Short mmCIF file of C-alpha atoms in Angstrom, two decimals:
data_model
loop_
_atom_site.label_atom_id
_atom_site.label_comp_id
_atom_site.label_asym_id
_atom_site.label_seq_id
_atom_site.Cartn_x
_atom_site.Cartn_y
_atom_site.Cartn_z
CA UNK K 1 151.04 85.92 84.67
CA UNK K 2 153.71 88.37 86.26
CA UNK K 3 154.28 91.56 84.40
CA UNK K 4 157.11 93.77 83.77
CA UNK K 5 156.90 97.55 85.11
CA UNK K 6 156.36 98.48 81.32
CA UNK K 7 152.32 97.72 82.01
CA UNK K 8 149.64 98.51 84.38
CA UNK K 9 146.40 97.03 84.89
CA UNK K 10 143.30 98.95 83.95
CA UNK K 11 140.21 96.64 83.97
CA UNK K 12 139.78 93.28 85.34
CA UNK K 13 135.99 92.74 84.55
CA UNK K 14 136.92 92.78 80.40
CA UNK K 15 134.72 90.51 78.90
CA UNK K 16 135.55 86.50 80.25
CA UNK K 17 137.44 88.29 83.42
CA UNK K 18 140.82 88.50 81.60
CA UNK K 19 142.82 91.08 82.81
CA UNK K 20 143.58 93.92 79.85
CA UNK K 21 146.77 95.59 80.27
CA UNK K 22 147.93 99.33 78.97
CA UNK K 23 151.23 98.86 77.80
CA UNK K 24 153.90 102.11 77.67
CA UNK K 25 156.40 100.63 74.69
CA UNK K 26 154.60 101.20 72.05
CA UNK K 27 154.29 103.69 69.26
CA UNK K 28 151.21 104.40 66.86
CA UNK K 29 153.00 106.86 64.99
CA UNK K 30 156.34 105.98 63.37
CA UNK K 31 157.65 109.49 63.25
CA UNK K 32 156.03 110.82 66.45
CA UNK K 33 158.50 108.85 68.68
CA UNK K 34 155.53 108.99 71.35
CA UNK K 35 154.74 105.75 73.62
CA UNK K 36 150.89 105.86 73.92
CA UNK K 37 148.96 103.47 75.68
CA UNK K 38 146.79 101.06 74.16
CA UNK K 39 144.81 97.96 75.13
CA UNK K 40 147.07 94.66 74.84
CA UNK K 41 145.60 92.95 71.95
CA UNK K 42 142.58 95.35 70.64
CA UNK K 43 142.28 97.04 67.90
CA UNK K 44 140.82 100.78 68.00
CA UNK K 45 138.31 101.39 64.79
CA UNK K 46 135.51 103.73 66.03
CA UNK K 47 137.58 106.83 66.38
CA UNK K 48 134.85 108.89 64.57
CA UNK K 49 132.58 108.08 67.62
CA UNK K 50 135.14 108.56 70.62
CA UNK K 51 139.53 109.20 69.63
CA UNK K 52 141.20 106.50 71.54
CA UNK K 53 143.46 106.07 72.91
CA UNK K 54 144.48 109.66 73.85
CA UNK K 55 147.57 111.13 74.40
CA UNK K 56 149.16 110.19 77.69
CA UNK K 57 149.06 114.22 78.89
CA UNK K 58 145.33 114.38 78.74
CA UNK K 59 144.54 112.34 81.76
CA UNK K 60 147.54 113.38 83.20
CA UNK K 61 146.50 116.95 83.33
CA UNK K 62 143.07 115.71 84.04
CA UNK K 63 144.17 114.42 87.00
CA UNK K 64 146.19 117.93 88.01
CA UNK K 65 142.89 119.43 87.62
CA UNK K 66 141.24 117.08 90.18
CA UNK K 67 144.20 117.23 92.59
CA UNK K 68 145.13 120.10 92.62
CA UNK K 69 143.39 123.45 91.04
CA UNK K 70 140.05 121.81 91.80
CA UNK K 71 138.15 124.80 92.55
CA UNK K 72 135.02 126.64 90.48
CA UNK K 73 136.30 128.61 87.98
CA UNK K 74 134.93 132.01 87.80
CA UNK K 75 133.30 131.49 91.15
CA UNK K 76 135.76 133.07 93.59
CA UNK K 77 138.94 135.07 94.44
CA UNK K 78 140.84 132.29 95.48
CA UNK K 79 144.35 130.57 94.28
CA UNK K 80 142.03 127.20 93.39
CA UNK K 81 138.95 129.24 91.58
CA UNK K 82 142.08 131.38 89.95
CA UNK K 83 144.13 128.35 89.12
CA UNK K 84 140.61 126.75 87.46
CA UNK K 85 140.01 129.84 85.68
CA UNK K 86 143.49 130.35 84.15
CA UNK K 87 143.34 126.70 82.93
CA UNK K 88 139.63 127.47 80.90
CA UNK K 89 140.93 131.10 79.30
CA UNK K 90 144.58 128.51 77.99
CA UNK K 91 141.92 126.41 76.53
CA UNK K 92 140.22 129.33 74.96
CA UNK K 93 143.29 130.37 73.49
CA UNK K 94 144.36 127.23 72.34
CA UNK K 95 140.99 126.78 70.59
CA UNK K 96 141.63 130.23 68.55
CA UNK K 97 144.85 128.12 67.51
CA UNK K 98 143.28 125.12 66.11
CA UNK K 99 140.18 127.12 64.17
CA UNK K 100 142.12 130.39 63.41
CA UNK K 101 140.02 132.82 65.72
CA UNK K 102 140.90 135.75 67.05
CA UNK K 103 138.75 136.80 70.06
CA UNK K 104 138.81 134.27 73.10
CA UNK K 105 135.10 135.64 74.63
CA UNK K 106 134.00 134.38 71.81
CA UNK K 107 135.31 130.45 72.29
CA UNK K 108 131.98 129.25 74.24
CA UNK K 109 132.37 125.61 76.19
CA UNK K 110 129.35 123.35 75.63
CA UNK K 111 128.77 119.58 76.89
CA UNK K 112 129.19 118.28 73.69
CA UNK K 113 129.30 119.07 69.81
CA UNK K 114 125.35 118.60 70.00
CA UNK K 115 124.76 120.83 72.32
CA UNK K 116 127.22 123.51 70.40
CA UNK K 117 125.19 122.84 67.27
CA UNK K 118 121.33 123.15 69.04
CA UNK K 119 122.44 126.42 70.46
CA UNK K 120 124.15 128.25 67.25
CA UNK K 121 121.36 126.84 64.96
CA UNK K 122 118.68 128.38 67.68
CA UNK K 123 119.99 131.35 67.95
CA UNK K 124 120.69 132.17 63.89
CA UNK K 125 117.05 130.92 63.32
CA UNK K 126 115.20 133.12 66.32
CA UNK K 127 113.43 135.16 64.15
CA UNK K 128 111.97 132.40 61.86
CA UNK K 129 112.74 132.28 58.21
CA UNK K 130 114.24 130.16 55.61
CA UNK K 131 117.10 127.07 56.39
CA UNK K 132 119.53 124.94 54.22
CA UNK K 133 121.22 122.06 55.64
CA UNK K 134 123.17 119.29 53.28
CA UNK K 135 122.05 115.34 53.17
CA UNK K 136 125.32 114.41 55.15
CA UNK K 137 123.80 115.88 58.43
CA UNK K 138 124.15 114.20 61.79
CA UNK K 139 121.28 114.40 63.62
CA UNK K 140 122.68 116.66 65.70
CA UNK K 141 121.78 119.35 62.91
CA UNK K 142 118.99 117.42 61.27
CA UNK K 143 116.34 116.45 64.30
CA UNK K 144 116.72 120.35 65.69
CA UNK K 145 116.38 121.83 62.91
CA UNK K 146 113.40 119.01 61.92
CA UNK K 147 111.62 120.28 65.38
CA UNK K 148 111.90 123.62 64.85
CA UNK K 149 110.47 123.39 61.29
CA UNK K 150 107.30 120.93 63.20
CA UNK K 151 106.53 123.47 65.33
CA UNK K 152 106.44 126.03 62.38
CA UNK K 153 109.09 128.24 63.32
CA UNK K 154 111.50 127.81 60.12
CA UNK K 155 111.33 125.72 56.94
CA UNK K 156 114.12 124.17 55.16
CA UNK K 157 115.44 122.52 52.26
CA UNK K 158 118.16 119.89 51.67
CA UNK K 159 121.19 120.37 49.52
CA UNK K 160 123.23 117.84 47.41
CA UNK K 161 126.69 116.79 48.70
CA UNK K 162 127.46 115.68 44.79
CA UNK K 163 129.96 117.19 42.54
CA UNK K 164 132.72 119.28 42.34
CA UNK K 165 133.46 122.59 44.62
CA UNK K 166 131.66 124.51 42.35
CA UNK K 167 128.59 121.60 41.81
CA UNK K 168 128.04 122.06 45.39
CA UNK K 169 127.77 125.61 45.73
CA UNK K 170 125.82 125.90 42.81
CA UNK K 171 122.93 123.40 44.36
CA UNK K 172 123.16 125.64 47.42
CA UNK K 173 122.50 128.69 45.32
CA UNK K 174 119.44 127.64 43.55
CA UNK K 175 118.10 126.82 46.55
CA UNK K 176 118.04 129.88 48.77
CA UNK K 177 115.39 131.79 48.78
CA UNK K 178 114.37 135.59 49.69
CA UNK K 179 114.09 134.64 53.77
CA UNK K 180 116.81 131.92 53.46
CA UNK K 181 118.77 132.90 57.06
CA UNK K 182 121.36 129.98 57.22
CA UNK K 183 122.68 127.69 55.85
CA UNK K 184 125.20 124.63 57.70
CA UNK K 185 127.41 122.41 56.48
CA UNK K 186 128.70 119.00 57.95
CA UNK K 187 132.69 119.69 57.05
CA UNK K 188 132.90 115.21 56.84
CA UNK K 189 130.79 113.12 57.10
CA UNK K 190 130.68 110.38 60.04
CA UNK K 191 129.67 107.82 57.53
CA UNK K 192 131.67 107.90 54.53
CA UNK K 193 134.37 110.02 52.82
CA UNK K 194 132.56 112.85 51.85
CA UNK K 195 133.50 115.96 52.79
CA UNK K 196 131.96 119.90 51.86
CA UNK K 197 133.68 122.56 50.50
CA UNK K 198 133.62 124.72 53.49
CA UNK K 199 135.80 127.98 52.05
CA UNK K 200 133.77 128.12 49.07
CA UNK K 201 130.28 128.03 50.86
CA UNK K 202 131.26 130.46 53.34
CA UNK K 203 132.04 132.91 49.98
CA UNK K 204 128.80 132.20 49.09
CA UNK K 205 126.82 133.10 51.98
CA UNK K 206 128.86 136.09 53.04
CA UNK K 207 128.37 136.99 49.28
CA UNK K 208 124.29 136.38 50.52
CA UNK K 209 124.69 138.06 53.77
CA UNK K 210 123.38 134.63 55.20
CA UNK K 211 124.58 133.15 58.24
CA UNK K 212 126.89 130.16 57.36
CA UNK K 213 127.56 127.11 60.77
CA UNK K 214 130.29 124.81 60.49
CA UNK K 215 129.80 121.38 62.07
CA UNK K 216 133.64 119.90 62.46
CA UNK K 217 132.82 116.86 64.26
CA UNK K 218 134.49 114.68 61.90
CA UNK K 219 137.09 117.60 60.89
CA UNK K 220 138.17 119.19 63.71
CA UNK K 221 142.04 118.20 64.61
CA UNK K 222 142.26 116.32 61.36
CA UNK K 223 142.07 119.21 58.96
CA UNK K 224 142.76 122.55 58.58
CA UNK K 225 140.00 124.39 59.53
CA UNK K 226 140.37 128.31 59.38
CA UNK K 227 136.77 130.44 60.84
CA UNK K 228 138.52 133.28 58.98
CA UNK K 229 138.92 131.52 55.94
CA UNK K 230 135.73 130.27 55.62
CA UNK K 231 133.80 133.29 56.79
CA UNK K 232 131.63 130.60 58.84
CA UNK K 233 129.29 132.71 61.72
CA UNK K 234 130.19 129.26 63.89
CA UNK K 235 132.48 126.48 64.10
CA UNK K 236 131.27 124.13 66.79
CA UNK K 237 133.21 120.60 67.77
CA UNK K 238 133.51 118.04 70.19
CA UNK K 239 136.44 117.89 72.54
CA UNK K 240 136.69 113.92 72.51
CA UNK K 241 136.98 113.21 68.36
CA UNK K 242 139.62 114.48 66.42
CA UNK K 243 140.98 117.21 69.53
CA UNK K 244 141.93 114.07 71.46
CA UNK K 245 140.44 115.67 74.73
CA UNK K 246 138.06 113.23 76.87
CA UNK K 247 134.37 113.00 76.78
CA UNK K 248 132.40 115.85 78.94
CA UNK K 249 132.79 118.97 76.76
CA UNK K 250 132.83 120.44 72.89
CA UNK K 251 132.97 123.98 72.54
CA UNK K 252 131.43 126.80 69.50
CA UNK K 253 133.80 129.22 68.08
CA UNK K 254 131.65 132.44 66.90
CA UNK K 255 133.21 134.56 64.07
CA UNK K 256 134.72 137.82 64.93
CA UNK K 257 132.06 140.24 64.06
CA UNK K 258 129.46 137.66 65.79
CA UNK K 259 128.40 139.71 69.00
CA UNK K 260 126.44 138.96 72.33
CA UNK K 261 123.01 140.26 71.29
CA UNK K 262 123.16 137.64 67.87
CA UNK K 263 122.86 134.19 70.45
CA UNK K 264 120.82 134.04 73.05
CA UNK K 265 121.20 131.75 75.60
CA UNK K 266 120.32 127.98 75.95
CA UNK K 267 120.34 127.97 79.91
CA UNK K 268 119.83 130.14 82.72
CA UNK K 269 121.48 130.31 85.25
CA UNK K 270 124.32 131.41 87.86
CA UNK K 271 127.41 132.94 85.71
CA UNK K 272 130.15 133.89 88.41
CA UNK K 273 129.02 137.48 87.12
CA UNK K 274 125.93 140.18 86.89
CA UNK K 275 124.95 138.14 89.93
CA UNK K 276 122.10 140.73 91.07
CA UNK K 277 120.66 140.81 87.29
CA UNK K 278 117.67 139.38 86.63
CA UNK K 279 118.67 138.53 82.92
CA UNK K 280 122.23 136.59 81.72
CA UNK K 281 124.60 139.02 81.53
CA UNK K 282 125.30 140.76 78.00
CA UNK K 283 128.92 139.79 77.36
CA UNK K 284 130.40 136.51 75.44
CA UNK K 285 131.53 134.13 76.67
CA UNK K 286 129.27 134.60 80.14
CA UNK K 287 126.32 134.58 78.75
CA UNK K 288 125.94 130.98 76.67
CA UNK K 289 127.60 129.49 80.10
CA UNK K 290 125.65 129.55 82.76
CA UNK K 291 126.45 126.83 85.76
CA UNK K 292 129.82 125.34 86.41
CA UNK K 293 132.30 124.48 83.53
CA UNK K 294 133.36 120.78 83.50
CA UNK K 295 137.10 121.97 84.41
CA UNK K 296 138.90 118.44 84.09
CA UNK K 297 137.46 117.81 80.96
CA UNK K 298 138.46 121.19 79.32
CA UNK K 299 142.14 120.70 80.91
CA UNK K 300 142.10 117.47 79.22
CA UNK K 301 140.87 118.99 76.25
CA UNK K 302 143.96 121.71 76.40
CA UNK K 303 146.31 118.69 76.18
CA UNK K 304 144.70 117.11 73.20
CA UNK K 305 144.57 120.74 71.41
CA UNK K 306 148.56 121.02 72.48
CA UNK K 307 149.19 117.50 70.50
CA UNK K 308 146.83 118.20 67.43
CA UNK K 309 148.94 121.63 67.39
CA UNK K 310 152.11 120.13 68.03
CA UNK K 311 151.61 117.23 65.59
CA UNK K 312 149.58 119.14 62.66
CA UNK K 313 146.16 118.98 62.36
CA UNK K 314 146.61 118.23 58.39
CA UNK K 315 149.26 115.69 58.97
CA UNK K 316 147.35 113.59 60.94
CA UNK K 317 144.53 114.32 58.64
CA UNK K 318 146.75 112.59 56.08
CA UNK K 319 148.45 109.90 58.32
CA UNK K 320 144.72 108.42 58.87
CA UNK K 321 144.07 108.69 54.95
CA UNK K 322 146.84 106.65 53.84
CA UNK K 323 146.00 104.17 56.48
CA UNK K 324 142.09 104.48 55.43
CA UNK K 325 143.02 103.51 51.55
CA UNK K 326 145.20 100.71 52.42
CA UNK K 327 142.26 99.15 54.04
CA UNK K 328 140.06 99.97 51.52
CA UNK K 329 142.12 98.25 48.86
CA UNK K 330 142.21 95.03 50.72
CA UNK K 331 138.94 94.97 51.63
CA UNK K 332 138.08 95.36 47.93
CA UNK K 333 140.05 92.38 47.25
CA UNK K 334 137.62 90.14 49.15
CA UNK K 335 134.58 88.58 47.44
CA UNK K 336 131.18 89.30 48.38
CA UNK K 337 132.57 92.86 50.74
CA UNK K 338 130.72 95.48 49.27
CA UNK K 339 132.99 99.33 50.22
CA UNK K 340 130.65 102.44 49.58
CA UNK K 341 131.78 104.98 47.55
CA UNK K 342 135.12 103.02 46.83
CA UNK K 343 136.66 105.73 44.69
CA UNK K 344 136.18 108.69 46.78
CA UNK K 345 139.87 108.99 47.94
CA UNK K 346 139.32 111.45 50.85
CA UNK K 347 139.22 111.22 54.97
CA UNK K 348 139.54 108.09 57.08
CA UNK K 349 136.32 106.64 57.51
CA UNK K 350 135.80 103.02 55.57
CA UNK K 351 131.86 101.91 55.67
CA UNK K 352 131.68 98.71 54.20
CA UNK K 353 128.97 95.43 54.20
CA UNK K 354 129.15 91.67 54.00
CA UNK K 355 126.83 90.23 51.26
CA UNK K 356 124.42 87.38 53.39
CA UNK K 357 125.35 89.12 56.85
CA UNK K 358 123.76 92.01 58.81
CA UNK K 359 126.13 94.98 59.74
CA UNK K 360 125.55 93.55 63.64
CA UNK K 361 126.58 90.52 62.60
CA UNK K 362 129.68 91.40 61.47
CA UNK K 363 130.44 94.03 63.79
CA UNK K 364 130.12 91.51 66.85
CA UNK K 365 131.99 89.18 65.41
CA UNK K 366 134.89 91.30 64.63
CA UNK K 367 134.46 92.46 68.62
CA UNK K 368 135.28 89.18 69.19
CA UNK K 369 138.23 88.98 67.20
CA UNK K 370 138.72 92.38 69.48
CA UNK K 371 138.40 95.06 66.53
CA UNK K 372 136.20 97.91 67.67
CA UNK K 373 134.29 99.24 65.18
CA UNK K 374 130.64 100.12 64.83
CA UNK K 375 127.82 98.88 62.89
CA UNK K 376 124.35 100.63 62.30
CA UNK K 377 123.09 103.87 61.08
CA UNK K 378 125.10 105.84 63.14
CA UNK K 379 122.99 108.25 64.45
CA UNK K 380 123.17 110.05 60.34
CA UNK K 381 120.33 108.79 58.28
CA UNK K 382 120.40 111.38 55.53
CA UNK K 383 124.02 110.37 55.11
CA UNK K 384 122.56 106.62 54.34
CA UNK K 385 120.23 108.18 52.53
CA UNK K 386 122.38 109.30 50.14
CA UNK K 387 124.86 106.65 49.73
CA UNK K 388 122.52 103.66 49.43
CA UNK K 389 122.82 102.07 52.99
CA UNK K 390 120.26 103.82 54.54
CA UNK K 391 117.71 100.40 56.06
CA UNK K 392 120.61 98.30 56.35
CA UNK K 393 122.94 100.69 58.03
CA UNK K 394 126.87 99.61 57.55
CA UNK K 395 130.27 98.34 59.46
CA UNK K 396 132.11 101.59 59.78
CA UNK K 397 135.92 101.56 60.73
CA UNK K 398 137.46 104.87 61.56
CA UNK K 399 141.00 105.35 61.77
CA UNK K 400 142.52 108.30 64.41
CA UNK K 401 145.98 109.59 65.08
CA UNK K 402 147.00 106.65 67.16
CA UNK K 403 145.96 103.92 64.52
CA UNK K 404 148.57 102.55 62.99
CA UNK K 405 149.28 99.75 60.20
CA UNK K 406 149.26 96.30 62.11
CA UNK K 407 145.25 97.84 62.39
CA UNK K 408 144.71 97.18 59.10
CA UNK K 409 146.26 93.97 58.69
CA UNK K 410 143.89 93.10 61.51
CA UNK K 411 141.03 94.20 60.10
CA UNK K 412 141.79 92.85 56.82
CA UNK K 413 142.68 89.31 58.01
CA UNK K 414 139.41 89.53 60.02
CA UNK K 415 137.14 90.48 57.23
CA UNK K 416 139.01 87.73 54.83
CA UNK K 417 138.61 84.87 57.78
CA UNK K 418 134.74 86.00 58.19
CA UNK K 419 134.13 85.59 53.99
CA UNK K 420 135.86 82.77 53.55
CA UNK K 421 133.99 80.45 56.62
CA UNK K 422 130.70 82.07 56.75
#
């Protein structure tokens, strides 16, 4: 089948050998008057694994980086190692947009929002002591934090995501204890709606004098997160969830009056600077980046930040709520769909189950229907834990900025064709 200019191909090897098409006509967001591309026919779900699609800038500019600024940054004098330098310090200042920083040494580039979170909670705990973490953790905050406390370097206790504001903080309170050093708080969940109270706890803590980590996987680009506001010692994030940059990097954004001698480093290694020292050298950002920064994934990542900033990080947050209740309501129309925590009205994640069906079951067959969503534990077993799934995992859908209301209706009419013949 011929087709028009308006689409190029992008995969010929998509499941049977059809050919899947990007098309440039149409628009997720009513308002936005954006085209975007998207996949002819699928429907996106797992945004709180990967944002997809992204805007049409990011690979653009990832591209520009590859083609031409493609030198080292921070590794020479010339135009390209300049060019690749300028590009990391605009994503450094664009980050201090989106979290409400104020000093770009101290916006640190990381691999991932894992790697962000293993070096902050490493370097708050190096002296030992006491830990809180809440029982929404990822196990990117859990299974460090579990090691550290195996080899008997901290201990730690586990506080209640229940309640009001105040409910919260108040179960974080009666558990710290004289040595308590840290405490960290998942700002939303990847499972469900939940979400912490991350002003209040950072009160708290600074009240304390205890070191307070934000994780803003799940929040970051979606909400209005403020490092200022929330008095938080660290804010890391990935660059490829809510930021709408591509897969490759995540960064940390340290507080103000966090300084070069409170982290140590996580690798060693060549830093463009302090070349004939035998240590890494003792200024921020240098010394938490040793080897090469992934340059076309941070230039990607300056695109995404541009859109989130552009668009509003809480009006998207709110976009992919009112599409995330519409789908809960019909899916609570349908017999024998069980929705967890169906009257918590926050964020854009929907976990739901099928009564006689495994979560794998229904997530495959809903990839064959060509909705993308996942099914499992997702990689957050406290989370289970504390909303009842934990064993049987759950089918989570999670909308983005580019999901729009046809997704739904998809989903829905999915879900309701699955009950009904099953």
């Amino acid at each position: 089948m011929k087709r028009s200019s308006n689409y190029y191909r992008v995969n010929q090897n998509y499941r049977n050998g059809n050919q899947i098409y990007y098309r440039n006509d149409r628009n997720y967001h009513e308002n936005s008057g954006e085209s975007i591309h998207i996949p002819d026919r699928i429907v996106y779900l797992d945004n709180a694994a990967t944002s997809f699609p992204k805007p049409p800038s990011v690979a653009e500019e990832m591209v520009r980086a590859v083609n031409e600024y493609g030198g080292n940054p921070g590794r020479g004098s010339h135009i390209l190692s300049r060019q690749a330098s300028s590009k990391i310090n605009e994503a450094r200042e664009l980050a201090l947009q989106v979290f409400g920083g104020s000093k770009s040494e101290n916006v640190i580039f990381t691999h991932n929002a894992t790697e962000a979170l293993n070096m902050v909670i490493f370097s708050a705990m190096k002296n030992g002591g006491h830990m809180l973490i809440s029982d929404i953790e990822h196990n990117s905050v859990y299974r460090p934090v579990y090691a550290l406390a195996s080899q008997g370097r901290v201990t730690f206790d586990i506080y209640p995501s229940v309640g009001t504001p105040e409910e919260i903080v108040s179960g974080i309170e009666r558990r710290i204890k004289s040595d308590t050093q840290l405490v960290v708080a998942c700002h939303k969940s990847n499972v469900c709606p939940i979400e912490l109270p991350i002003d209040e706890i950072g009160r708290l803590c600074a009240s304390k004098n205890i070191k307070f980590i934000v994780d803003s996987s799940q929040s970051a680009g979606n909400s209005g997160i403020n490092i200022k506001r929330c008095q938080a010692w660290a804010v890391c994030a990935p660059g490829h969830k809510g930021l709408c940059g591509p897969q490759g990097c995540g960064l940390i954004v340290l507080g103000d009056r966090v300084s070069a001698s409170d982290i140590f480093p996580f690798y060693y290694g060549g830093s463009g600077i302090s070349t004939s020292e035998n240590e890494m050298p003792t200024m921020l950002p240098h010394r938490m980046e040793a080897g090469t920064l992934p340059t076309p994934s941070i230039a990607g990542l300056c695109e995404g930040m541009k859109y989130i900033i552009e668009r509003g990080a809480e009006n998207i947050g709110k976009y992919e709520n009112t599409l995330m209740l519409s789908a809960r309501e019909k899916l609570l129309s349908l017999k024998r769909v069980r929705v967890y925590l169906p009257n918590d009205n926050r964020g854009s994640i929907l976990l739901f189950n099928i009564d006689g069906m495994s979560c794998k079951e229904v997530g495959e067959y809903l990839d064959r229907q060509k909705i993308c969503v996942r099914s499992g534990m997702h990689c957050s077993p406290l989370a289970h834990k504390r909303i009842g799934s934990y064993g049987s995992g759950g089918v989570r859908a999670s909308f983005g900025a580019f999901s729009q209301k046809e997704d739904v209706e998809r989903l829905y009419d999915a879900v309701k064709s699955l009950v009904k013949y099953q």
